[in-house]
GROMACS .gro file of C-alpha atoms in nm:
model
  511
    1MET     CA    1   6.008  12.860  10.852
    2GLU     CA    2   6.050  12.536  10.751
    3LEU     CA    3   6.044  12.389  11.152
    4LEU     CA    4   5.706  12.489  11.211
    5HIS     CA    5   5.561  12.304  10.865
    6VAL     CA    6   5.692  11.963  10.998
    7LYS     CA    7   5.365  11.724  11.003
    8ILE     CA    8   5.324  11.582  11.364
    9PRO     CA    9   5.267  11.126  11.222
   10SER     CA   10   4.967  10.935  11.194
   11TRP     CA   11   4.791  10.611  11.159
   12ALA     CA   12   4.898  10.576  10.837
   13ASP     CA   13   5.268  10.707  10.842
   14LEU     CA   14   5.345  10.410  11.087
   15GLN     CA   15   5.279  10.203  10.839
   16TRP     CA   16   5.590  10.249  10.715
   17TRP     CA   17   5.761  10.295  11.008
   18LEU     CA   18   5.643   9.878  11.207
   19PRO     CA   19   6.034   9.736  11.140
   20GLU     CA   20   6.195  10.077  11.365
   21ALA     CA   21   5.794  10.105  11.584
   22VAL     CA   22   5.875   9.707  11.650
   23LEU     CA   23   6.247   9.778  11.772
   24CYS     CA   24   6.134  10.129  11.958
   25LEU     CA   25   5.884   9.872  12.146
   26THR     CA   26   6.119   9.551  12.200
   27PHE     CA   27   6.375   9.811  12.351
   28VAL     CA   28   6.125   9.916  12.655
   29VAL     CA   29   5.968   9.592  12.710
   30GLY     CA   30   6.370   9.421  12.687
   31ILE     CA   31   6.467   9.709  13.003
   32LEU     CA   32   6.146   9.658  13.183
   33GLY     CA   33   6.199   9.268  13.142
   34ASP     CA   34   6.520   9.289  13.228
   35LEU     CA   35   6.517   9.532  13.575
   36LEU     CA   36   6.226   9.215  13.635
   37ALA     CA   37   6.519   8.980  13.600
   38ARG     CA   38   6.737   9.089  13.827
   39GLY     CA   39   7.019   8.876  13.915
   40ARG     CA   40   6.901   8.638  13.746
   41ARG     CA   41   7.127   8.498  13.346
   42PRO     CA   42   7.015   8.793  13.123
   43VAL     CA   43   6.785   8.497  12.918
   44VAL     CA   44   6.516   8.749  12.928
   45PRO     CA   45   6.647   9.102  12.717
   46PHE     CA   46   6.842   8.811  12.474
   47ALA     CA   47   6.513   8.625  12.344
   48ILE     CA   48   6.314   9.049  12.357
   49SER     CA   49   6.533   9.128  12.209
   50LEU     CA   50   6.582   8.813  11.941
   51LEU     CA   51   6.264   8.824  11.906
   52GLY     CA   52   6.244   9.207  11.882
   53LEU     CA   53   6.486   9.166  11.586
   54VAL     CA   54   6.392   8.854  11.362
   55VAL     CA   55   5.989   9.050  11.379
   56ALA     CA   56   6.142   9.326  11.250
   57GLY     CA   57   6.295   9.186  10.982
   58VAL     CA   58   5.988   9.005  10.855
   59LEU     CA   59   5.808   9.323  10.838
   60ALA     CA   60   6.113   9.511  10.659
   61MET     CA   61   6.112   9.125  10.454
   62ALA     CA   62   5.724   9.282  10.367
   63ASP     CA   63   5.803   9.618  10.293
   64THR     CA   64   5.979   9.481   9.971
   65ASN     CA   65   5.671   9.327   9.821
   66ALA     CA   66   5.404   9.625   9.880
   67SER     CA   67   5.320   9.874   9.697
   68MET     CA   68   5.551  10.180   9.723
   69PRO     CA   69   5.443  10.484   9.660
   70ALA     CA   70   5.708  10.596   9.338
   71GLY     CA   71   5.980  10.782   9.534
   72GLY     CA   72   5.878  10.615   9.841
   73ARG     CA   73   5.663  10.718  10.147
   74ALA     CA   74   5.776  11.030  10.340
   75ILE     CA   75   5.717  11.067  10.711
   76MET     CA   76   5.699  11.376  10.940
   77GLY     CA   77   5.738  11.596  10.688
   78ASP     CA   78   5.940  11.492  10.484
   79LEU     CA   79   6.250  11.431  10.776
   80VAL     CA   80   6.261  11.059  10.670
   81VAL     CA   81   6.184  10.869  10.398
   82VAL     CA   82   6.095  10.485  10.286
   83ASP     CA   83   6.156  10.406   9.982
   84GLY     CA   84   6.406  10.142   9.778
   85MET     CA   85   6.740  10.212   9.979
   86ALA     CA   86   6.552  10.259  10.281
   87VAL     CA   87   6.451   9.866  10.266
   88PHE     CA   88   6.759   9.714  10.155
   89PHE     CA   89   6.997   9.904  10.409
   90ARG     CA   90   6.673   9.747  10.706
   91LEU     CA   91   6.753   9.398  10.639
   92LEU     CA   92   7.174   9.487  10.649
   93PHE     CA   93   7.143   9.669  10.960
   94LEU     CA   94   6.835   9.372  11.060
   95PHE     CA   95   7.121   9.111  11.012
   96ALA     CA   96   7.334   9.245  11.131
   97GLY     CA   97   7.221   9.309  11.428
   98LEU     CA   98   7.044   8.934  11.477
   99ALA     CA   99   7.440   8.801  11.382
  100THR     CA  100   7.587   9.002  11.647
  101VAL     CA  101   7.317   8.983  11.919
  102LEU     CA  102   7.260   8.569  11.809
  103PHE     CA  103   7.682   8.603  11.810
  104ALA     CA  104   7.727   8.761  12.121
  105TRP     CA  105   7.573   8.511  12.323
  106THR     CA  106   7.791   8.321  12.311
  107SER     CA  107   8.131   8.523  12.411
  108GLU     CA  108   8.271   8.567  12.723
  109GLU     CA  109   8.399   8.893  12.686
  110ILE     CA  110   7.980   9.007  12.688
  111MET     CA  111   7.810   8.784  12.885
  112GLY     CA  112   8.132   8.716  13.128
  113HIS     CA  113   8.369   8.431  13.231
  114ARG     CA  114   8.053   8.275  13.507
  115ARG     CA  115   7.791   8.484  13.239
  116GLU     CA  116   7.743   8.740  13.562
  117ASN     CA  117   7.677   9.029  13.340
  118LYS     CA  118   7.375   9.177  13.237
  119GLY     CA  119   7.184   9.193  13.001
  120GLU     CA  120   7.218   9.585  12.815
  121PHE     CA  121   7.462   9.473  12.559
  122TYR     CA  122   7.137   9.337  12.371
  123LEU     CA  123   6.892   9.646  12.474
  124LEU     CA  124   7.214   9.874  12.321
  125THR     CA  125   7.243   9.665  12.027
  126VAL     CA  126   6.852   9.710  11.957
  127LEU     CA  127   6.888  10.006  12.011
  128MET     CA  128   7.194  10.134  11.760
  129THR     CA  129   6.994   9.909  11.493
  130MET     CA  130   6.669  10.092  11.454
  131ALA     CA  131   6.910  10.453  11.490
  132MET     CA  132   7.119  10.325  11.229
  133MET     CA  133   6.761  10.278  11.016
  134VAL     CA  134   6.627  10.569  11.073
  135MET     CA  135   6.982  10.733  10.936
  136ALA     CA  136   7.019  10.576  10.624
  137GLU     CA  137   6.584  10.745  10.550
  138ALA     CA  138   6.698  11.083  10.703
  139ARG     CA  139   6.655  11.313  10.390
  140ASP     CA  140   6.678  11.591  10.608
  141LEU     CA  141   7.037  11.809  10.759
  142LEU     CA  142   6.847  11.802  11.158
  143MET     CA  143   6.733  11.382  11.114
  144LEU     CA  144   7.089  11.373  10.955
  145TYR     CA  145   7.217  11.515  11.317
  146LEU     CA  146   6.996  11.364  11.519
  147SER     CA  147   7.015  10.970  11.372
  148MET     CA  148   7.464  10.985  11.387
  149GLU     CA  149   7.419  11.160  11.762
  150ALA     CA  150   7.165  10.868  11.834
  151VAL     CA  151   7.474  10.582  11.633
  152GLY     CA  152   7.694  10.826  11.821
  153LEU     CA  153   7.617  10.791  12.212
  154SER     CA  154   7.460  10.361  12.179
  155SER     CA  155   7.795  10.326  12.042
  156TYR     CA  156   8.023  10.479  12.294
  157VAL     CA  157   7.827  10.249  12.583
  158MET     CA  158   7.905   9.949  12.412
  159ALA     CA  159   8.271  10.014  12.314
  160GLY     CA  160   8.322  10.064  12.741
  161TYR     CA  161   8.111   9.690  12.749
  162MET     CA  162   8.352   9.582  12.984
  163ARG     CA  163   8.372   9.825  13.258
  164THR     CA  164   8.594   9.586  13.443
  165SER     CA  165   8.885   9.686  13.193
  166LEU     CA  166   9.126   9.948  13.101
  167ARG     CA  167   9.178   9.901  12.762
  168SER     CA  168   8.810   9.906  12.668
  169THR     CA  169   8.730  10.260  12.872
  170GLU     CA  170   8.997  10.409  12.716
  171ALA     CA  171   8.803  10.283  12.377
  172SER     CA  172   8.518  10.438  12.510
  173LEU     CA  173   8.712  10.756  12.605
  174LYS     CA  174   8.840  10.814  12.258
  175TYR     CA  175   8.535  10.731  12.049
  176VAL     CA  176   8.332  11.007  12.292
  177ILE     CA  177   8.617  11.230  12.207
  178PHE     CA  178   8.708  11.170  11.841
  179GLY     CA  179   8.329  11.173  11.795
  180ALA     CA  180   8.171  11.518  12.018
  181VAL     CA  181   8.470  11.671  11.796
  182SER     CA  182   8.351  11.541  11.418
  183SER     CA  183   8.062  11.603  11.539
  184ALA     CA  184   8.146  11.993  11.585
  185ILE     CA  185   8.293  12.001  11.241
  186MET     CA  186   7.976  11.877  11.126
  187LEU     CA  187   7.695  12.105  11.239
  188TYR     CA  188   7.968  12.417  11.176
  189GLY     CA  189   7.853  12.272  10.821
  190LEU     CA  190   7.581  12.204  10.803
  191SER     CA  191   7.472  12.539  10.953
  192LEU     CA  192   7.695  12.680  10.718
  193LEU     CA  193   7.497  12.524  10.452
  194TYR     CA  194   7.148  12.588  10.584
  195GLY     CA  195   7.289  12.968  10.537
  196LEU     CA  196   7.340  12.970  10.255
  197THR     CA  197   7.057  12.803  10.075
  198GLY     CA  198   6.776  12.845  10.354
  199SER     CA  199   6.673  12.524  10.332
  200LEU     CA  200   6.724  12.168  10.608
  201LYS     CA  201   6.551  11.982  10.366
  202PHE     CA  202   6.786  11.762  10.069
  203ASP     CA  203   6.550  11.849   9.764
  204GLY     CA  204   6.530  12.230   9.874
  205ILE     CA  205   6.903  12.267   9.923
  206ARG     CA  206   6.968  12.101   9.556
  207ALA     CA  207   6.669  12.348   9.465
  208ALA     CA  208   6.873  12.652   9.578
  209LEU     CA  209   7.183  12.581   9.464
  210LEU     CA  210   7.099  12.477   9.176
  211GLY     CA  211   6.862  12.840   9.134
  212GLY     CA  212   7.233  12.969   9.188
  213GLY     CA  213   7.097  13.066   9.589
  214GLY     CA  214   7.423  12.876   9.706
  215GLY     CA  215   7.653  13.186   9.720
  216ASP     CA  216   7.989  13.223   9.654
  217PRO     CA  217   8.149  12.875   9.520
  218PHE     CA  218   8.425  12.912   9.818
  219GLY     CA  219   8.167  12.936  10.098
  220LEU     CA  220   7.990  12.567   9.961
  221LEU     CA  221   8.335  12.450   9.912
  222VAL     CA  222   8.394  12.440  10.315
  223ALA     CA  223   8.046  12.377  10.378
  224VAL     CA  224   8.056  12.114  10.141
  225VAL     CA  225   8.444  11.999  10.336
  226LEU     CA  226   8.279  12.041  10.665
  227ILE     CA  227   8.011  11.839  10.641
  228LEU     CA  228   8.233  11.540  10.457
  229ALA     CA  229   8.513  11.502  10.735
  230GLY     CA  230   8.198  11.473  10.987
  231MET     CA  231   8.124  11.131  10.743
  232SER     CA  232   8.423  11.032  10.712
  233TYR     CA  233   8.408  11.044  11.038
  234LYS     CA  234   8.159  10.773  11.101
  235ILE     CA  235   8.318  10.564  10.819
  236ALA     CA  236   8.631  10.593  10.974
  237ALA     CA  237   8.779  10.771  10.655
  238VAL     CA  238   9.153  10.874  10.583
  239PRO     CA  239   9.249  11.114  10.766
  240PHE     CA  240   8.979  11.132  10.992
  241HIS     CA  241   9.079  10.750  11.120
  242PHE     CA  242   9.327  10.807  11.399
  243TRP     CA  243   8.993  10.647  11.618
  244CYS     CA  244   8.920  10.357  11.486
  245PRO     CA  245   9.198  10.093  11.496
  246ASP     CA  246   9.240  10.144  11.897
  247VAL     CA  247   8.833  10.170  11.977
  248TYR     CA  248   8.794   9.807  11.727
  249GLU     CA  249   9.144   9.667  11.942
  250GLY     CA  250   8.963   9.802  12.344
  251ALA     CA  251   8.583   9.721  12.239
  252PRO     CA  252   8.515   9.412  12.297
  253THR     CA  253   8.520   9.207  11.970
  254PRO     CA  254   8.130   9.153  11.869
  255VAL     CA  255   8.134   9.508  11.897
  256ALA     CA  256   8.399   9.579  11.715
  257ALA     CA  257   8.224   9.359  11.470
  258LEU     CA  258   7.954   9.568  11.491
  259PHE     CA  259   8.089   9.837  11.418
  260SER     CA  260   8.337   9.777  11.128
  261VAL     CA  261   8.000   9.694  10.958
  262GLY     CA  262   7.720   9.886  11.059
  263PRO     CA  263   7.806  10.206  11.110
  264LYS     CA  264   7.988  10.232  10.842
  265ALA     CA  265   7.653  10.069  10.579
  266ALA     CA  266   7.466  10.363  10.812
  267GLY     CA  267   7.754  10.673  10.711
  268PHE     CA  268   7.806  10.505  10.392
  269ALA     CA  269   7.437  10.529  10.347
  270LEU     CA  270   7.410  10.929  10.437
  271MET     CA  271   7.606  10.981  10.239
  272ILE     CA  272   7.499  10.835   9.954
  273ARG     CA  273   7.135  11.005  10.002
  274PHE     CA  274   7.301  11.358  10.132
  275PHE     CA  275   7.531  11.401   9.819
  276TYR     CA  276   7.345  11.194   9.547
  277SER     CA  277   7.080  11.420   9.660
  278THR     CA  278   7.204  11.759   9.654
  279LEU     CA  279   7.514  11.746   9.387
  280ALA     CA  280   7.471  11.451   9.188
  281VAL     CA  281   7.262  11.507   8.826
  282GLY     CA  282   6.992  11.499   8.736
  283THR     CA  283   6.705  11.621   8.616
  284ASN     CA  284   6.877  11.924   8.522
  285PRO     CA  285   7.247  11.757   8.384
  286ALA     CA  286   7.399  12.073   8.228
  287ALA     CA  287   7.365  12.244   8.522
  288SER     CA  288   7.378  11.971   8.861
  289VAL     CA  289   7.709  11.864   8.636
  290THR     CA  290   7.822  12.286   8.616
  291LEU     CA  291   7.777  12.290   9.083
  292ILE     CA  292   7.938  11.925   9.104
  293GLN     CA  293   8.230  12.129   8.858
  294THR     CA  294   8.222  12.395   9.130
  295ILE     CA  295   8.344  12.227   9.390
  296ASN     CA  296   8.630  11.924   9.214
  297TRP     CA  297   8.357  11.671   9.405
  298PRO     CA  298   8.497  11.364   9.199
  299LEU     CA  299   8.897  11.502   9.235
  300LEU     CA  300   8.821  11.556   9.649
  301VAL     CA  301   8.676  11.178   9.648
  302SER     CA  302   8.916  11.018   9.479
  303VAL     CA  303   9.221  11.138   9.669
  304ILE     CA  304   8.994  11.056   9.980
  305SER     CA  305   8.969  10.673   9.849
  306ALA     CA  306   9.317  10.664   9.687
  307VAL     CA  307   9.473  10.715  10.014
  308THR     CA  308   9.232  10.542  10.269
  309MET     CA  309   9.276  10.247  10.059
  310THR     CA  310   9.622  10.252  10.052
  311PHE     CA  311   9.745  10.405  10.462
  312GLY     CA  312   9.497  10.104  10.572
  313ASN     CA  313   9.670   9.838  10.350
  314LEU     CA  314  10.010   9.942  10.413
  315VAL     CA  315   9.964   9.983  10.781
  316ALA     CA  316   9.772   9.634  10.844
  317LEU     CA  317  10.113   9.451  10.672
  318ARG     CA  318  10.248   9.607  10.997
  319GLN     CA  319  10.046   9.383  11.237
  320THR     CA  320  10.052   9.145  11.482
  321ASN     CA  321   9.755   9.176  11.674
  322VAL     CA  322   9.490   8.936  11.408
  323LYS     CA  323   9.145   9.210  11.522
  324ARG     CA  324   9.415   9.516  11.478
  325MET     CA  325   9.421   9.388  11.156
  326LEU     CA  326   9.132   9.383  11.051
  327ALA     CA  327   9.043   9.732  11.206
  328TYR     CA  328   9.349   9.890  10.973
  329SER     CA  329   9.192   9.639  10.673
  330SER     CA  330   8.823   9.792  10.734
  331ILE     CA  331   9.005  10.156  10.670
  332ALA     CA  332   9.094  10.008  10.310
  333HIS     CA  333   8.733   9.863  10.262
  334VAL     CA  334   8.626  10.249  10.290
  335GLY     CA  335   8.916  10.307  10.060
  336TYR     CA  336   8.756  10.063   9.832
  337LEU     CA  337   8.369  10.220   9.900
  338LEU     CA  338   8.467  10.565   9.819
  339MET     CA  339   8.529  10.514   9.494
  340GLY     CA  340   8.158  10.472   9.354
  341PHE     CA  341   8.157  10.792   9.485
  342VAL     CA  342   8.428  10.923   9.286
  343LEU     CA  343   8.092  11.045   9.005
  344LEU     CA  344   7.717  10.984   9.256
  345SER     CA  345   7.649  10.829   8.883
  346ASP     CA  346   7.417  10.562   8.937
  347ASP     CA  347   7.624  10.235   8.889
  348GLY     CA  348   7.891  10.363   9.087
  349LEU     CA  349   7.616  10.446   9.464
  350ALA     CA  350   7.479  10.074   9.324
  351ALA     CA  351   7.838   9.944   9.322
  352ILE     CA  352   7.805  10.042   9.670
  353LEU     CA  353   7.508   9.935   9.784
  354PHE     CA  354   7.632   9.541   9.667
  355TYR     CA  355   7.967   9.569   9.842
  356LEU     CA  356   7.816   9.714  10.160
  357LEU     CA  357   7.562   9.321  10.110
  358VAL     CA  358   7.921   9.159  10.093
  359TYR     CA  359   8.171   9.283  10.335
  360THR     CA  360   7.856   9.285  10.675
  361LEU     CA  361   7.877   8.878  10.522
  362MET     CA  362   8.250   8.858  10.495
  363ASN     CA  363   8.387   9.120  10.769
  364LEU     CA  364   8.095   9.015  11.072
  365GLY     CA  365   8.252   8.662  10.946
  366ALA     CA  366   8.645   8.696  11.066
  367PHE     CA  367   8.534   8.923  11.293
  368PHE     CA  368   8.353   8.665  11.500
  369PHE     CA  369   8.562   8.382  11.393
  370VAL     CA  370   8.868   8.617  11.662
  371VAL     CA  371   8.644   8.636  11.919
  372ALA     CA  372   8.527   8.262  11.896
  373VAL     CA  373   8.927   8.192  11.951
  374ASN     CA  374   8.900   8.430  12.147
  375ASN     CA  375   8.700   8.296  12.404
  376HIS     CA  376   8.967   7.995  12.454
  377LEU     CA  377   9.346   8.136  12.369
  378LYS     CA  378   9.257   8.443  12.571
  379SER     CA  379   9.404   8.622  12.257
  380GLU     CA  380   9.415   8.799  11.920
  381GLU     CA  381   9.826   8.791  11.822
  382LEU     CA  382   9.844   8.642  11.558
  383SER     CA  383  10.108   8.383  11.665
  384ASP     CA  384   9.874   8.225  11.912
  385TYR     CA  385   9.711   8.074  11.559
  386GLY     CA  386   9.995   7.838  11.462
  387GLY     CA  387   9.820   7.517  11.359
  388LEU     CA  388   9.472   7.698  11.489
  389PHE     CA  389   9.337   7.496  11.192
  390TYR     CA  390   9.459   7.099  11.319
  391ARG     CA  391   9.265   7.161  11.656
  392MET     CA  392   8.938   7.292  11.608
  393HIS     CA  393   8.656   7.108  11.370
  394TRP     CA  394   8.785   7.150  10.994
  395THR     CA  395   8.434   7.355  10.935
  396ALA     CA  396   8.589   7.611  11.153
  397GLY     CA  397   8.864   7.625  10.924
  398VAL     CA  398   8.724   7.620  10.620
  399MET     CA  399   8.525   7.906  10.629
  400MET     CA  400   8.726   8.121  10.808
  401VAL     CA  401   8.965   8.129  10.472
  402ILE     CA  402   8.654   8.220  10.258
  403PHE     CA  403   8.604   8.495  10.469
  404LEU     CA  404   8.943   8.585  10.405
  405GLY     CA  405   8.941   8.504  10.059
  406SER     CA  406   8.670   8.705  10.020
  407LEU     CA  407   8.806   9.022  10.215
  408THR     CA  408   9.096   8.931   9.921
  409GLY     CA  409   8.930   8.979   9.635
  410VAL     CA  410   8.946   8.653   9.490
  411PRO     CA  411   8.700   8.513   9.280
  412PRO     CA  412   8.458   8.230   9.322
  413PHE     CA  413   8.385   8.483   9.653
  414ALA     CA  414   8.162   8.745   9.692
  415GLY     CA  415   8.464   9.001   9.723
  416PHE     CA  416   8.538   8.961   9.455
  417VAL     CA  417   8.206   9.000   9.231
  418GLY     CA  418   8.209   9.376   9.450
  419LYS     CA  419   8.525   9.424   9.341
  420LEU     CA  420   8.474   9.349   8.959
  421TYR     CA  421   8.110   9.610   9.033
  422LEU     CA  422   8.325   9.919   9.187
  423PHE     CA  423   8.619   9.875   8.931
  424MET     CA  424   8.385   9.815   8.661
  425ALA     CA  425   8.162  10.168   8.815
  426VAL     CA  426   8.489  10.402   8.757
  427MET     CA  427   8.660  10.235   8.464
  428ASP     CA  428   8.372  10.384   8.315
  429ARG     CA  429   8.422  10.725   8.389
  430GLN     CA  430   8.803  10.673   8.284
  431TRP     CA  431   8.909  10.707   8.623
  432PHE     CA  432   9.203  10.475   8.499
  433TRP     CA  433   9.415  10.566   8.731
  434LEU     CA  434   9.256  10.496   9.094
  435VAL     CA  435   9.226  10.137   8.960
  436ILE     CA  436   9.407  10.028   8.829
  437LEU     CA  437   9.553  10.156   9.257
  438ALA     CA  438   9.266   9.948   9.411
  439GLY     CA  439   9.444   9.675   9.183
  440LEU     CA  440   9.768   9.664   9.330
  441ASN     CA  441   9.613   9.789   9.711
  442SER     CA  442   9.433   9.496   9.692
  443VAL     CA  443   9.744   9.217   9.567
  444VAL     CA  444   9.869   9.408   9.884
  445SER     CA  445   9.532   9.274  10.092
  446LEU     CA  446   9.647   8.928   9.974
  447TYR     CA  447  10.007   8.935  10.140
  448TYR     CA  448   9.824   9.037  10.497
  449TYR     CA  449   9.480   8.830  10.499
  450PHE     CA  450   9.729   8.481  10.356
  451ARG     CA  451   9.929   8.505  10.607
  452VAL     CA  452   9.691   8.444  10.849
  453VAL     CA  453   9.583   8.163  10.708
  454LYS     CA  454   9.932   8.037  10.698
  455VAL     CA  455   9.993   8.041  11.015
  456MET     CA  456   9.699   7.838  11.085
  457PHE     CA  457   9.791   7.605  10.803
  458PHE     CA  458  10.135   7.575  10.874
  459SER     CA  459  10.322   7.681  11.140
  460ARG     CA  460  10.350   7.524  11.486
  461PRO     CA  461  10.113   7.628  11.805
  462PRO     CA  462  10.439   7.854  12.044
  463GLU     CA  463  10.548   7.634  12.350
  464GLY     CA  464  10.346   7.553  12.622
  465THR     CA  465  10.054   7.599  12.462
  466ASP     CA  466   9.787   7.357  12.538
  467PRO     CA  467   9.727   7.102  12.363
  468ALA     CA  468   9.387   7.046  12.422
  469PRO     CA  469   9.050   7.121  12.074
  470LEU     CA  470   8.917   7.406  12.050
  471ARG     CA  471   8.518   7.351  12.097
  472LEU     CA  472   8.337   7.585  12.002
  473HIS     CA  473   7.910   7.662  12.082
  474TRP     CA  474   7.714   7.456  11.851
  475LEU     CA  475   7.539   7.902  11.778
  476GLN     CA  476   7.925   7.966  11.660
  477TYR     CA  477   7.881   7.722  11.369
  478VAL     CA  478   7.467   7.800  11.275
  479VAL     CA  479   7.597   8.189  11.303
  480LEU     CA  480   7.991   8.164  11.101
  481ALA     CA  481   7.833   7.914  10.810
  482SER     CA  482   7.479   8.112  10.771
  483LEU     CA  483   7.744   8.410  10.680
  484ALA     CA  484   8.020   8.180  10.454
  485LEU     CA  485   7.696   8.033  10.300
  486PRO     CA  486   7.611   8.356  10.123
  487THR     CA  487   7.984   8.497  10.083
  488VAL     CA  488   8.000   8.190   9.862
  489ALA     CA  489   7.642   8.220   9.706
  490LEU     CA  490   7.672   8.527   9.637
  491GLY     CA  491   7.987   8.550   9.450
  492LEU     CA  492   7.824   8.312   9.161
  493TYR     CA  493   7.466   8.378   9.169
  494PHE     CA  494   7.484   8.795   9.226
  495GLY     CA  495   7.256   8.867   8.966
  496LYS     CA  496   6.925   8.924   9.148
  497PHE     CA  497   7.087   9.106   9.469
  498LYS     CA  498   7.322   9.317   9.224
  499ASP     CA  499   6.901   9.381   9.076
  500LEU     CA  500   6.798   9.481   9.446
  501ALA     CA  501   7.052   9.753   9.515
  502ASP     CA  502   7.013   9.851   9.131
  503ALA     CA  503   6.657   9.896   9.209
  504GLY     CA  504   6.667  10.058   9.564
  505ILE     CA  505   6.913  10.368   9.371
  506ARG     CA  506   6.683  10.392   9.119
  507ALA     CA  507   6.396  10.429   9.378
  508MET     CA  508   6.556  10.665   9.564
  509ALA     CA  509   6.640  10.920   9.259
  510GLY     CA  510   6.303  10.871   9.163
  511GLY     CA  511   6.231  11.105   9.453
   0.00000   0.00000   0.00000
């Protein structure tokens, strides 16, 4: 039994897991601080969470320069591994968590009209960030499932954070129900795969499959499809997306912003590590290609990718609520990202990592703009955005144009470079029909993204609207600028960040 040989973590392991240890300590200290500061403004858990995320970020940055063993550092008997890809996702999740904590401090949905709410939200954000980092490091079926559930449990609570809002409660309940069903489906697939191969470790599963120990092809196909279904729920790919628009609309907007990038990126990290480790072409190309052909992986993923991007874009066209429109557009972006999965090649997976970095910046920015506007308008309806550009400082409107332009994929923004890498990776393998479909979908998205810009610039405010100018909090300007500037910079100077994504995939492949 493999579980009997799990190694207990030693102090030597801890030096490679310092960011996670800091976040764990931050969560515990933050709970104690929140209890001691009961009845006061929640500045204590906010400050503790902020400090913990910054310290963890500094430690994660230090790991990028550390002399890491080839193939990464295995911890707890291969349950998790810290390698180049893990370091990449650590930085991504810590940045998303830090931006969310900062922006949530200015959100009335989170803090209440009189800032009467407590600071649990910040600690839940820290907990979710830590769980997402473990998801990106897991390379064992047991840790895969436990880390996904850790992210799921904190997500369910955060979705229902507005306890007096029926919409928020409904969002949390739907999230729990869909999450439970998808977990059961994936757990059944994992148990089938373990039964077929006799191994919980990703490397052990691959070795068993290449050695002919995978049983009949139909059994392997069923197991892989069930696991893919469970992970598709996490990233909101069609047809496992039904929870996404309702949960995003009901949850507080800062929570929806974090959901739109954090768990999605963690789901892709897990998919990359699991499917790349078990099914991709490796040191034995002939056998690996045969393995992929047995379950016709390219056809399966390309169909899901095409349906997901088309459905997300077409439904987003009909939305009149900006938050709901961004929810459907996030589904469409999942379809673009799945293009990189079609052949499980190094180029495709590196393109996914780069696009996830870009997507985090531009999508967080668009959602945060909605948070800032909602504080004043108490509305997310597009019709209430009429003439908005002239009621706020021009820099805020320009930053929203940058985010929407990048989400569309027009130059010179980072979204254009991200899509270009994805399209080139697929074209190299001559999947031209998928690239053409993705291009047409990008044209469709141009309409609904720039409809927001059109209303902000050229429409009149609805009758009876308070004409008072919207004054954003200085912290909102800082966070929006920290997202907008890289969105432009990555569209112009993208080489080093693409190299980081390539290095992450190479480091994982070396393991």
